[in-house]
PDB file of C-alpha atoms in Angstrom:
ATOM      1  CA  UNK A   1      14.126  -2.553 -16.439  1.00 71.00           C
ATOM      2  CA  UNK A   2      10.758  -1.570 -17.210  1.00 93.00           C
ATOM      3  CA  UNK A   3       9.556   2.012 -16.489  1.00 95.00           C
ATOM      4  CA  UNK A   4       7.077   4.469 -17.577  1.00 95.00           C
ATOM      5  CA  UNK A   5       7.030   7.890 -17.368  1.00 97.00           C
ATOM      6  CA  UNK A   6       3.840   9.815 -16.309  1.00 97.00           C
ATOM      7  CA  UNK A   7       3.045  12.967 -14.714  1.00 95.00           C
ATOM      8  CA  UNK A   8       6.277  14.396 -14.991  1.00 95.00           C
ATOM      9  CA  UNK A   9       8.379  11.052 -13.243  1.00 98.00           C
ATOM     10  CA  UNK A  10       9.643   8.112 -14.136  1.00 98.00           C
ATOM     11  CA  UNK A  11       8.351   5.097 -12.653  1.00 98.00           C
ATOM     12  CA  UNK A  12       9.784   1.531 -12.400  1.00 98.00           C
ATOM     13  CA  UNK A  13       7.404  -1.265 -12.466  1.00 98.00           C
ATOM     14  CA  UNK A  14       7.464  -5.169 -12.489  1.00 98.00           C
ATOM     15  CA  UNK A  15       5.116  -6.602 -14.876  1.00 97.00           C
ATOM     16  CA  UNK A  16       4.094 -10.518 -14.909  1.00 97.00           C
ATOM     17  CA  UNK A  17       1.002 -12.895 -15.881  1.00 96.00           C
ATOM     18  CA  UNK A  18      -0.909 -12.977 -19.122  1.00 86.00           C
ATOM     19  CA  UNK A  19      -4.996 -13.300 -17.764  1.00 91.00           C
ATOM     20  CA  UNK A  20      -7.278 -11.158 -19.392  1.00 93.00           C
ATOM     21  CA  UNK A  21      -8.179  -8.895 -15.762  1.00 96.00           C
ATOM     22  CA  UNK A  22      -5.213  -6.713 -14.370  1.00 98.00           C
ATOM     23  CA  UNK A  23      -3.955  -6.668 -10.782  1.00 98.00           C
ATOM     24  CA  UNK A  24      -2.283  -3.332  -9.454  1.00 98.00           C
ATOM     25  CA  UNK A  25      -0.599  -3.407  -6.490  1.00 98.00           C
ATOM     26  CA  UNK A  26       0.497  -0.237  -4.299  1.00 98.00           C
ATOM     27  CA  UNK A  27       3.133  -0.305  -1.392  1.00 98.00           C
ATOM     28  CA  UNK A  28       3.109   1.805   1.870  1.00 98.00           C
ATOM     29  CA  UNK A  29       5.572   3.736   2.872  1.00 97.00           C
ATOM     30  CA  UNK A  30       9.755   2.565   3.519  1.00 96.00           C
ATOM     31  CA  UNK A  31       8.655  -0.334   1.411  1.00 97.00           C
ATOM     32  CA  UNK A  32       8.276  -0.963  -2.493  1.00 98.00           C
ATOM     33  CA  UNK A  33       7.091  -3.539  -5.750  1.00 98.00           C
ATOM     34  CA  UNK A  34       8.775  -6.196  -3.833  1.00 98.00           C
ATOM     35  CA  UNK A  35       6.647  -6.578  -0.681  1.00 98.00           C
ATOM     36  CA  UNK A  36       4.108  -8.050  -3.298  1.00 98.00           C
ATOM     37  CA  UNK A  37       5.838 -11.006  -4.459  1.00 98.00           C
ATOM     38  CA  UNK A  38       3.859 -13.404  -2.543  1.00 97.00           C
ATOM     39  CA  UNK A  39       0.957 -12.374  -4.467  1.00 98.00           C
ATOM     40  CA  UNK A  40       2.346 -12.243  -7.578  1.00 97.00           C
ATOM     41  CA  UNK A  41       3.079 -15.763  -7.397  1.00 97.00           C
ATOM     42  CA  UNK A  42      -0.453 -16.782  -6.388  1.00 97.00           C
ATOM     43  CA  UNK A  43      -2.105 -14.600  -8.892  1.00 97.00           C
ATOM     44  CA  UNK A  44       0.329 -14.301 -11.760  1.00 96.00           C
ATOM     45  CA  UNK A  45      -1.178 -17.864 -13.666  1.00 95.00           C
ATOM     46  CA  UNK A  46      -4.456 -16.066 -13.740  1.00 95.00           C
ATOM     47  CA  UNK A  47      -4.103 -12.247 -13.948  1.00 97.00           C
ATOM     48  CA  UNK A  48      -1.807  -9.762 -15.259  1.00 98.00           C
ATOM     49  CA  UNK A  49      -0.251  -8.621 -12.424  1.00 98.00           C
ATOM     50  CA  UNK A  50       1.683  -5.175 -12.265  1.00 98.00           C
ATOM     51  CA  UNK A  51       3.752  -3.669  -8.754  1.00 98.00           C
ATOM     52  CA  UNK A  52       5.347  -0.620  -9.095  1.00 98.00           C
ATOM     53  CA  UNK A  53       7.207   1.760  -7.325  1.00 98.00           C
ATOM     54  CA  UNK A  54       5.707   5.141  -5.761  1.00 98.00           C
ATOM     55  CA  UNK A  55       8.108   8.059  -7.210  1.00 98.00           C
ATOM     56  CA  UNK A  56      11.002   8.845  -4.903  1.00 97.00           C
ATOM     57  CA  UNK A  57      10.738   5.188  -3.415  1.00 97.00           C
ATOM     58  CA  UNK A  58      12.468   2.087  -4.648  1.00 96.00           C
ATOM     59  CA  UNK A  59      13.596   2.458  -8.331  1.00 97.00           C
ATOM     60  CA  UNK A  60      11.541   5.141  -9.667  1.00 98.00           C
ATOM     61  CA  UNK A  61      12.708   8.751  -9.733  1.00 97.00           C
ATOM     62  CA  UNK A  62      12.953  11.504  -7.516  1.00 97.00           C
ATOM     63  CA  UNK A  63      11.722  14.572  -9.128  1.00 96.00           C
ATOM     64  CA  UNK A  64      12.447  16.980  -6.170  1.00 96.00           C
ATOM     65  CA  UNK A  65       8.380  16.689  -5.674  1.00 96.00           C
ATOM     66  CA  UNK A  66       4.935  16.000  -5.723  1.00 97.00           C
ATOM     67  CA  UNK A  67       5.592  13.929  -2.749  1.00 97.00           C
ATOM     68  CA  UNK A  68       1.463  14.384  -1.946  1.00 97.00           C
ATOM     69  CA  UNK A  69      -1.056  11.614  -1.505  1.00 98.00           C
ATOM     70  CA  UNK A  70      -3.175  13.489  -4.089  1.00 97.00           C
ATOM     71  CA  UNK A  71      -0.239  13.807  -6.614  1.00 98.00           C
ATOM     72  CA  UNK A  72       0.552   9.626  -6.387  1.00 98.00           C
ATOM     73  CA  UNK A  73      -2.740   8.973  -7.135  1.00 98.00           C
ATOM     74  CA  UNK A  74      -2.332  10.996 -10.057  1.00 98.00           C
ATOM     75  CA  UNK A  75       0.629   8.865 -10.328  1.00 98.00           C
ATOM     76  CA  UNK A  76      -1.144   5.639 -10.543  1.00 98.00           C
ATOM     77  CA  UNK A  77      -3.982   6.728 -12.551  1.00 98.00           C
ATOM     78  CA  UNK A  78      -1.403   8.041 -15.182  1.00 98.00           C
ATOM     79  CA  UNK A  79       0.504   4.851 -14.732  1.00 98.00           C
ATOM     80  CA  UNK A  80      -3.177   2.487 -15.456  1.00 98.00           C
ATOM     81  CA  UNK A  81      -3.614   4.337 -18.382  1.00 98.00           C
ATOM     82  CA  UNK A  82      -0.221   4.456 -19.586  1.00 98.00           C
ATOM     83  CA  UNK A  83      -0.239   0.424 -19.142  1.00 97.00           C
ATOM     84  CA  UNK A  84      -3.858  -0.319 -20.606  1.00 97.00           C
ATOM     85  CA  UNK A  85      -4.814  -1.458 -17.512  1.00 98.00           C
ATOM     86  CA  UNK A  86      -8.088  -0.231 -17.129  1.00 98.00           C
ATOM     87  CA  UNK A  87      -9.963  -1.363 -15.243  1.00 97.00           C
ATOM     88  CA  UNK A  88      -8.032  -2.925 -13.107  1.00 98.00           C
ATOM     89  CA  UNK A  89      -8.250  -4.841  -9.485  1.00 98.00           C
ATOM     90  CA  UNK A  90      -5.603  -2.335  -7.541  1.00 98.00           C
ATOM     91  CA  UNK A  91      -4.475  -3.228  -3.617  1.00 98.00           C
ATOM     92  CA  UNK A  92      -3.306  -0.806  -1.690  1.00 98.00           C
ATOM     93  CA  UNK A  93      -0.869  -1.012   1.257  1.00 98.00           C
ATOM     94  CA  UNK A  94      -0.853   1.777   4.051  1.00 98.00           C
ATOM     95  CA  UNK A  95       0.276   4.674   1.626  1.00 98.00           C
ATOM     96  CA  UNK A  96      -0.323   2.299  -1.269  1.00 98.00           C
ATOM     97  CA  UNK A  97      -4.521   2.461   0.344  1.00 98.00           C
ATOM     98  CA  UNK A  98      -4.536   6.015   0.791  1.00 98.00           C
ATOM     99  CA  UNK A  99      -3.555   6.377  -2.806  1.00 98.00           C
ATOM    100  CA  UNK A 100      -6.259   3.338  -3.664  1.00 98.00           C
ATOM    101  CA  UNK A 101      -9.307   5.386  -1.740  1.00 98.00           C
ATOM    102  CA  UNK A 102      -8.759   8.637  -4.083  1.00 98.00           C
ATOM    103  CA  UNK A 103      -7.938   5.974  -7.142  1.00 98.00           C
ATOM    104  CA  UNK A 104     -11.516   4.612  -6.712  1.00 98.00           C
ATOM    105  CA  UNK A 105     -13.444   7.824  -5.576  1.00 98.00           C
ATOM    106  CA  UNK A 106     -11.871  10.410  -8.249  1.00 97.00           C
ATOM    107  CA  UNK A 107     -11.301   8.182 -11.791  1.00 98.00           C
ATOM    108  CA  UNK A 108     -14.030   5.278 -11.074  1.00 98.00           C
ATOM    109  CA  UNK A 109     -13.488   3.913 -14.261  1.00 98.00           C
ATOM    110  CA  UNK A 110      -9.920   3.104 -13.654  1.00 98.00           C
ATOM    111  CA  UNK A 111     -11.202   0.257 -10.974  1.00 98.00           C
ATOM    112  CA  UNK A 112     -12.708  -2.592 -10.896  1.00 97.00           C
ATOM    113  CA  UNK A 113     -12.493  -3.526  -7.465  1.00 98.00           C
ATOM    114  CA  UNK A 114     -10.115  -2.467  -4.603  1.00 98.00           C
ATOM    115  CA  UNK A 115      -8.329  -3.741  -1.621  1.00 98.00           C
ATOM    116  CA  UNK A 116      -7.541  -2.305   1.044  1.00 98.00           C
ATOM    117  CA  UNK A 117      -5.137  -3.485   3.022  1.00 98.00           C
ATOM    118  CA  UNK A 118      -3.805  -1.862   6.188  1.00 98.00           C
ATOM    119  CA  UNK A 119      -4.512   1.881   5.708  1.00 98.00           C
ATOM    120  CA  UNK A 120      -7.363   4.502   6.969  1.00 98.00           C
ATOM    121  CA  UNK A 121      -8.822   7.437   5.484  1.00 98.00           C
ATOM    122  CA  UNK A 122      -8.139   9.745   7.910  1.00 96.00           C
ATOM    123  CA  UNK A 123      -5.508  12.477   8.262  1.00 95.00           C
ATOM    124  CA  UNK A 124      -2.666  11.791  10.657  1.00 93.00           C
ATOM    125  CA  UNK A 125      -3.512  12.765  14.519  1.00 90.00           C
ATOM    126  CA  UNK A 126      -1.211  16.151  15.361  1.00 90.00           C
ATOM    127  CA  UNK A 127       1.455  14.237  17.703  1.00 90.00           C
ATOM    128  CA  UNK A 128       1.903  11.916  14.729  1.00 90.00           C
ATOM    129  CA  UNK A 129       2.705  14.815  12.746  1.00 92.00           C
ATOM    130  CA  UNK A 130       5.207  16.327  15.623  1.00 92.00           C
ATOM    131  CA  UNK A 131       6.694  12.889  16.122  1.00 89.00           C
ATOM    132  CA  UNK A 132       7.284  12.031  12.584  1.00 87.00           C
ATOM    133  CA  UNK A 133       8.195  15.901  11.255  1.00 91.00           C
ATOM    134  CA  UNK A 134      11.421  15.426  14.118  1.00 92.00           C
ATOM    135  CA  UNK A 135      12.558  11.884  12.810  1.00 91.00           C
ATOM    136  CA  UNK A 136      12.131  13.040   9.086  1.00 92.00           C
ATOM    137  CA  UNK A 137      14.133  16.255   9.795  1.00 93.00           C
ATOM    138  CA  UNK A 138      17.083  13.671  11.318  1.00 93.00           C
ATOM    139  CA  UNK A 139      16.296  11.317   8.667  1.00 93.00           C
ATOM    140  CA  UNK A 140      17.528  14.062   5.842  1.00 93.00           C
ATOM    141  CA  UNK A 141      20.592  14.475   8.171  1.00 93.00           C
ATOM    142  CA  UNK A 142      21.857  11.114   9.228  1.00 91.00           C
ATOM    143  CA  UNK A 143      20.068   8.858   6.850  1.00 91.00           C
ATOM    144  CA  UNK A 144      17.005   5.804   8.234  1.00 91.00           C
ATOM    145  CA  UNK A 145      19.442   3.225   9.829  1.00 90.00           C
ATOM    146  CA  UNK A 146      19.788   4.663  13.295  1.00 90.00           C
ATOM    147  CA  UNK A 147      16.052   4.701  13.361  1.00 91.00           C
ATOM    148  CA  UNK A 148      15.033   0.999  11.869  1.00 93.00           C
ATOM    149  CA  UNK A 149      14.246  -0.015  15.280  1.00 93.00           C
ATOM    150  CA  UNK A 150      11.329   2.059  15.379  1.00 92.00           C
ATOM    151  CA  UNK A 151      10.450   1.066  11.781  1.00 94.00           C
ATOM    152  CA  UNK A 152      10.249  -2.325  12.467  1.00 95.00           C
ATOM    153  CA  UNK A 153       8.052  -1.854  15.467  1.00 95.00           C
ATOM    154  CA  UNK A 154       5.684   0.058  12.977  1.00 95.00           C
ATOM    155  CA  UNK A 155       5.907  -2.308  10.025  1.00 97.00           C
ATOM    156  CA  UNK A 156       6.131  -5.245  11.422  1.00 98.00           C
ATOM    157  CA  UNK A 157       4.099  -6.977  14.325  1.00 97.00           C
ATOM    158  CA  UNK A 158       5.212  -8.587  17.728  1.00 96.00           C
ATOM    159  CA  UNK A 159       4.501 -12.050  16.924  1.00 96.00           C
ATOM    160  CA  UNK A 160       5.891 -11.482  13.435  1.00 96.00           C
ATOM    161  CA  UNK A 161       9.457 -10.143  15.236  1.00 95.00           C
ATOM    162  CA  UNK A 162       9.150 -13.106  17.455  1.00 94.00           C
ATOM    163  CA  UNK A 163       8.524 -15.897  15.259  1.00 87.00           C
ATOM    164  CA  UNK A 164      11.491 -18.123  15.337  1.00 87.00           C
ATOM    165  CA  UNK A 165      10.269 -19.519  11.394  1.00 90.00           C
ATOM    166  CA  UNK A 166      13.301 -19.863   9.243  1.00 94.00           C
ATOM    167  CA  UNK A 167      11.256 -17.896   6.261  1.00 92.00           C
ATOM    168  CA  UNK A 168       9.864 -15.835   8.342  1.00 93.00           C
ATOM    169  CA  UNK A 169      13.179 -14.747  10.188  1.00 95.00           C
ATOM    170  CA  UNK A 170      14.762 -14.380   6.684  1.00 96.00           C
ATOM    171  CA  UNK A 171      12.220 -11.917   5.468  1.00 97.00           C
ATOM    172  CA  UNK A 172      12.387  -9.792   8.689  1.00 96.00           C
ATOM    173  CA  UNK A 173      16.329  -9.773   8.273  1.00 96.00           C
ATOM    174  CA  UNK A 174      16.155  -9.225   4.529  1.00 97.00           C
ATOM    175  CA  UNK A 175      13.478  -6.399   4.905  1.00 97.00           C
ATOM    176  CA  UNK A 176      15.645  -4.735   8.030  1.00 96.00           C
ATOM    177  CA  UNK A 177      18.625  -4.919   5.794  1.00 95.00           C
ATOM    178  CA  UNK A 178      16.614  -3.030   2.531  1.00 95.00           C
ATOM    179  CA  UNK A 179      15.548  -0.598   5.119  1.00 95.00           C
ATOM    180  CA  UNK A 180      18.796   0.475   6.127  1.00 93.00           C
ATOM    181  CA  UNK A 181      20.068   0.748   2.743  1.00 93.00           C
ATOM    182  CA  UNK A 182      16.779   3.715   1.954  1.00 95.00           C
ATOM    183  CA  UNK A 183      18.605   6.647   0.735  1.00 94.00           C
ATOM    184  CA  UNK A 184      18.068   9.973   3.127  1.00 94.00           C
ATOM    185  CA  UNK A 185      15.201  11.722   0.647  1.00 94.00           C
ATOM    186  CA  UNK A 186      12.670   8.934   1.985  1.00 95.00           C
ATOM    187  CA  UNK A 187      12.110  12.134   4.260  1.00 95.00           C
ATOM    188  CA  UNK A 188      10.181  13.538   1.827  1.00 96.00           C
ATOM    189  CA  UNK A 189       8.177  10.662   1.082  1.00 96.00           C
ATOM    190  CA  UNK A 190       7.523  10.465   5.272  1.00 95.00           C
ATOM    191  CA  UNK A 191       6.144  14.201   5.114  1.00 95.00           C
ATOM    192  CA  UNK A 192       3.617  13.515   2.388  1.00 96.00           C
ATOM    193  CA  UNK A 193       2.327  10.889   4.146  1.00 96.00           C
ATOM    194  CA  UNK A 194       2.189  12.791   7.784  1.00 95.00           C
ATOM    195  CA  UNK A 195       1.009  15.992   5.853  1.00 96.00           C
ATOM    196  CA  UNK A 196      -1.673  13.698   3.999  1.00 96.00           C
ATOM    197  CA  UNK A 197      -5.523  15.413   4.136  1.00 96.00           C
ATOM    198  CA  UNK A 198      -8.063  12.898   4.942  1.00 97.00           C
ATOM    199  CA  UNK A 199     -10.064  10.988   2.606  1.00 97.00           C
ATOM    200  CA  UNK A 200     -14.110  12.518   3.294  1.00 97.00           C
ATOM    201  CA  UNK A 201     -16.642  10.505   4.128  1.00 97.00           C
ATOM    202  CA  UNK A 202     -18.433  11.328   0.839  1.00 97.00           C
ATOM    203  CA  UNK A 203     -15.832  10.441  -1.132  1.00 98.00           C
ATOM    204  CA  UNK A 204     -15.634   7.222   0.273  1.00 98.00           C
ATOM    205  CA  UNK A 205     -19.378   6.574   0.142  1.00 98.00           C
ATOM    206  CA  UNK A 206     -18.869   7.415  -3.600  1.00 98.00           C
ATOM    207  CA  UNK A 207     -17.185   4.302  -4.051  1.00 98.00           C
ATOM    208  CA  UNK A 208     -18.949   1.885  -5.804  1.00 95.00           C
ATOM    209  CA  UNK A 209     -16.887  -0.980  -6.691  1.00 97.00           C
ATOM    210  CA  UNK A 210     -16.685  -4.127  -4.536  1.00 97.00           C
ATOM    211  CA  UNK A 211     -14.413  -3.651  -1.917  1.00 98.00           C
ATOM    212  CA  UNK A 212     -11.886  -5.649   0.604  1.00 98.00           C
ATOM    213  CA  UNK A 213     -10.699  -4.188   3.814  1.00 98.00           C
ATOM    214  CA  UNK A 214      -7.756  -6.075   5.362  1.00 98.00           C
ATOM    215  CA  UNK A 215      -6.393  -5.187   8.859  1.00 98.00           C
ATOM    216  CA  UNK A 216      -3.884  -6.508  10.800  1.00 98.00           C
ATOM    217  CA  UNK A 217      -4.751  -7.066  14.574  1.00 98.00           C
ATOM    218  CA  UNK A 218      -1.705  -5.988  15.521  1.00 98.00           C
ATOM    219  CA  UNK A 219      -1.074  -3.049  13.523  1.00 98.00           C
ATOM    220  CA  UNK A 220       0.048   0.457  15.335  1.00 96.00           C
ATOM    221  CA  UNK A 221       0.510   2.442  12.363  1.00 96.00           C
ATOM    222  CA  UNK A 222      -2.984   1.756  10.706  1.00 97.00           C
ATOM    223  CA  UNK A 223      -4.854  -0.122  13.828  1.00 97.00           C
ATOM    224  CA  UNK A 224      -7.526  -2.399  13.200  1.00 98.00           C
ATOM    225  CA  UNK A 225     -10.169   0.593  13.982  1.00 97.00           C
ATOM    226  CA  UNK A 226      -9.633   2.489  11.195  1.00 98.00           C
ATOM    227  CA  UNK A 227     -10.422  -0.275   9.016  1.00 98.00           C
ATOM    228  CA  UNK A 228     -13.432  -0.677  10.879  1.00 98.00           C
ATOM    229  CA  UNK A 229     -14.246   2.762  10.246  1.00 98.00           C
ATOM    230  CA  UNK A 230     -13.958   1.946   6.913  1.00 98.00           C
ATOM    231  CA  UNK A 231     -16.070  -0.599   6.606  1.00 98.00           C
ATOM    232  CA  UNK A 232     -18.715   1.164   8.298  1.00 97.00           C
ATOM    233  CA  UNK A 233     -18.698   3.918   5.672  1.00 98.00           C
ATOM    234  CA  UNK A 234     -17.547   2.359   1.836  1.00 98.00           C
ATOM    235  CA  UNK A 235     -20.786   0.462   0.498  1.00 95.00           C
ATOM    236  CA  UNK A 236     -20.379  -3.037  -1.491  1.00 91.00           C
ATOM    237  CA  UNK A 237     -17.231  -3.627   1.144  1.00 97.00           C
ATOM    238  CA  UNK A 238     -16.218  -6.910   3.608  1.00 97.00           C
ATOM    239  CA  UNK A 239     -13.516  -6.458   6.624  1.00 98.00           C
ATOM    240  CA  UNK A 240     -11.431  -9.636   7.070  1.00 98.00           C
ATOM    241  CA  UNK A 241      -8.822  -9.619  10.108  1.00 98.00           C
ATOM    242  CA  UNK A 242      -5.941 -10.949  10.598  1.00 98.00           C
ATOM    243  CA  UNK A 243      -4.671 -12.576  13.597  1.00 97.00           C
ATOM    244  CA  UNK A 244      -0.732 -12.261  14.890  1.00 96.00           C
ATOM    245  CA  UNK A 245      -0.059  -9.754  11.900  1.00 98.00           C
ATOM    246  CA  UNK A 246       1.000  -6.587  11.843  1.00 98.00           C
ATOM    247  CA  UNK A 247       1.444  -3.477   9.314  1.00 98.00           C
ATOM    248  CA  UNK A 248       2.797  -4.893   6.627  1.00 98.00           C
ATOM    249  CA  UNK A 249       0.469  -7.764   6.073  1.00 98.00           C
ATOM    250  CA  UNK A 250       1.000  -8.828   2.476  1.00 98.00           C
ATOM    251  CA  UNK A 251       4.893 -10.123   4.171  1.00 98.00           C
ATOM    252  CA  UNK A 252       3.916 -11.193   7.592  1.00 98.00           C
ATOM    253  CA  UNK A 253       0.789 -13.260   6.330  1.00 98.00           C
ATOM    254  CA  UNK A 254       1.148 -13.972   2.808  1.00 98.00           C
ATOM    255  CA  UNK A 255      -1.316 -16.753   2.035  1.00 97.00           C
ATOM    256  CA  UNK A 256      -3.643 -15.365   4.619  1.00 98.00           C
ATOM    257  CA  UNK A 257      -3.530 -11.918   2.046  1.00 98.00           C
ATOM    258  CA  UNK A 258      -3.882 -14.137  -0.954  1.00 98.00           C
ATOM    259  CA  UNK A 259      -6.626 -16.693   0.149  1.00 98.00           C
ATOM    260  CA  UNK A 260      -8.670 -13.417   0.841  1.00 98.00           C
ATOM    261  CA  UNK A 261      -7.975 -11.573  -2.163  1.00 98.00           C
ATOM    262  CA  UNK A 262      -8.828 -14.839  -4.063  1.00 97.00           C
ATOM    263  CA  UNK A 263     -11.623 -15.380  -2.324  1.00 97.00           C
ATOM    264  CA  UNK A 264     -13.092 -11.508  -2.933  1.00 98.00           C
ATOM    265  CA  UNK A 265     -12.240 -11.704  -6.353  1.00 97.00           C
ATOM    266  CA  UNK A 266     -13.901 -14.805  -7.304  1.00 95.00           C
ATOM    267  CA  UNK A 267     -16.741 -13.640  -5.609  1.00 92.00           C
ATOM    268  CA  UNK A 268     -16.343 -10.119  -7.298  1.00 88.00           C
ATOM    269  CA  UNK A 269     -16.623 -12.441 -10.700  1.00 81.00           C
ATOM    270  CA  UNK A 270     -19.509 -14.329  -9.902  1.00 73.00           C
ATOM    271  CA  UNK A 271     -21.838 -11.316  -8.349  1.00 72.00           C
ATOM    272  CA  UNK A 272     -20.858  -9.718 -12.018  1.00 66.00           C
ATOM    273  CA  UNK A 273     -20.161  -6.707 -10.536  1.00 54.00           C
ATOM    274  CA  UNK A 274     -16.763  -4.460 -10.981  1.00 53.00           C
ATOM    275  CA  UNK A 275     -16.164  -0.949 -12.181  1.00 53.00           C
ATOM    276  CA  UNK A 276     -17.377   2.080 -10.373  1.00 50.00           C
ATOM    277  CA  UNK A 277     -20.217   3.462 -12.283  1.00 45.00           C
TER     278      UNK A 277
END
């Protein structure tokens, strides 16, 4: 299996695609490489496309820390580099976009564009924090699958949970299964995003790479308004919605995530623009 180590961790990746431009994708949080396979298959004739794993979550290692937003962006800017993948097109997911934001702010020549896709910039309100620090706290104790009720809720929209579509159903029941199966240290991964500092507004006006804000209309873990903040702030950026989809976007409405991403990256091409300068 293929795996680099950076900055102190080993990290499993999933590497396919032989264009010339690379695609990085990031997951959020509970999830991992995987939730990306819809893209990979619409992308992979054209672009090299890479998923990985954030450390401590699917098959990379737990080192016992750096569980941080600011230390997985280290991550992935080690993990670029490490790859000769610069620069490189990287979507971010919910934890996967908080990570993205610092990517493209802090090491500007890493990035050639970036996607946002469900996330904010903002640091978690304080009940969020209370909520979250109880159910990671019983997490560590009992393990996540007395709580994937409430993780579906946040993950994965209403009419996504109510769709009676046979590949549809089979993803939700194949996701819920995964999601019981997360081993009890996803705690820590839960704190560092809770515990995450926001993302300023200067930093994200110091972004200067095309940019593509996806949200979810019926998202409650990142709603729709802090994309719109977003969007208000980054320059060179577009904010497409997404009807009847939830959190985890790239699963509930895969060709709706692709036909967007295609469609910002062609465009991308033909303004010739790309890496932050």
């Amino acid at each position: 299996m293929p795996r680099v180590r950076v900055n102190g961790v080993e990290l499993f990746y999933e590497e396919s695609g032989r264009g010339p431009e690379p695609i990085v994708f990031s997951h959020g949080l509970l999830m991992d490489h995987s939730m990306f396979e819809p893209q990979r298959a619409a992308f992979e004739s054209q672009y090299r496309i890479i998923a990985y794993d954030h450390r401590a979550q699917g098959q990379s290692q737990d080192p016992g820390s750096g569980y941080d937003m600011e230390t997985l962006a280290n991550d992935a800017a080690a993990l670029i580099e490490d790859l000769h993948a610069a620069p490189c097109h990287f979507a971010g997911l919910s934890m996967g976009g908080f990570v993205g934001m610092r990517l493209a702010s802090r090491r500007p020549e890493l990035v050639r564009s970036l996607t946002l896709m469900n996330t904010g910039a903002a640091a978690e309100q304080w009940w969020n924090r209370l909520r979250y620090g109880v159910l990671a706290r019983l997490v560590t104790v009992v393990g996540p699958s007395p709580f994937i009720g409430i993780a579906k809720k946040e993950l994965f929209g209403r009419s996504t949970r109510a769709r009676r579509d046979p590949q549809q159903r089979a993803m939700l029941q194949s996701w819920t299964a995964k999601l019981k199966k997360r081993p009890r240290n996803v705690a820590q991964s839960l704190r560092g995003v809770m515990n995450r500092k926001e993302v300023s507004q200067d930093e994200l006006r110091s972004i200067r790479c095309p940019v593509l804000i996806l949200a979810g209309q019926e998202d409650i873990a990142q709603p729709p308004k802090y994309s719109e903040q977003l969007a208000r702030v980054i320059p060179n950026s577009r904010l497409v919605r997404i009807p009847s989809c939830g959190h985890s976007s790239s699963l509930e409405s895969p060709l709706e995530v692709a036909e967007a991403i295609r469609a910002f990256l062609v465009t991308t091409r033909a303004k010739g623009t790309g890496v932050n300068k």
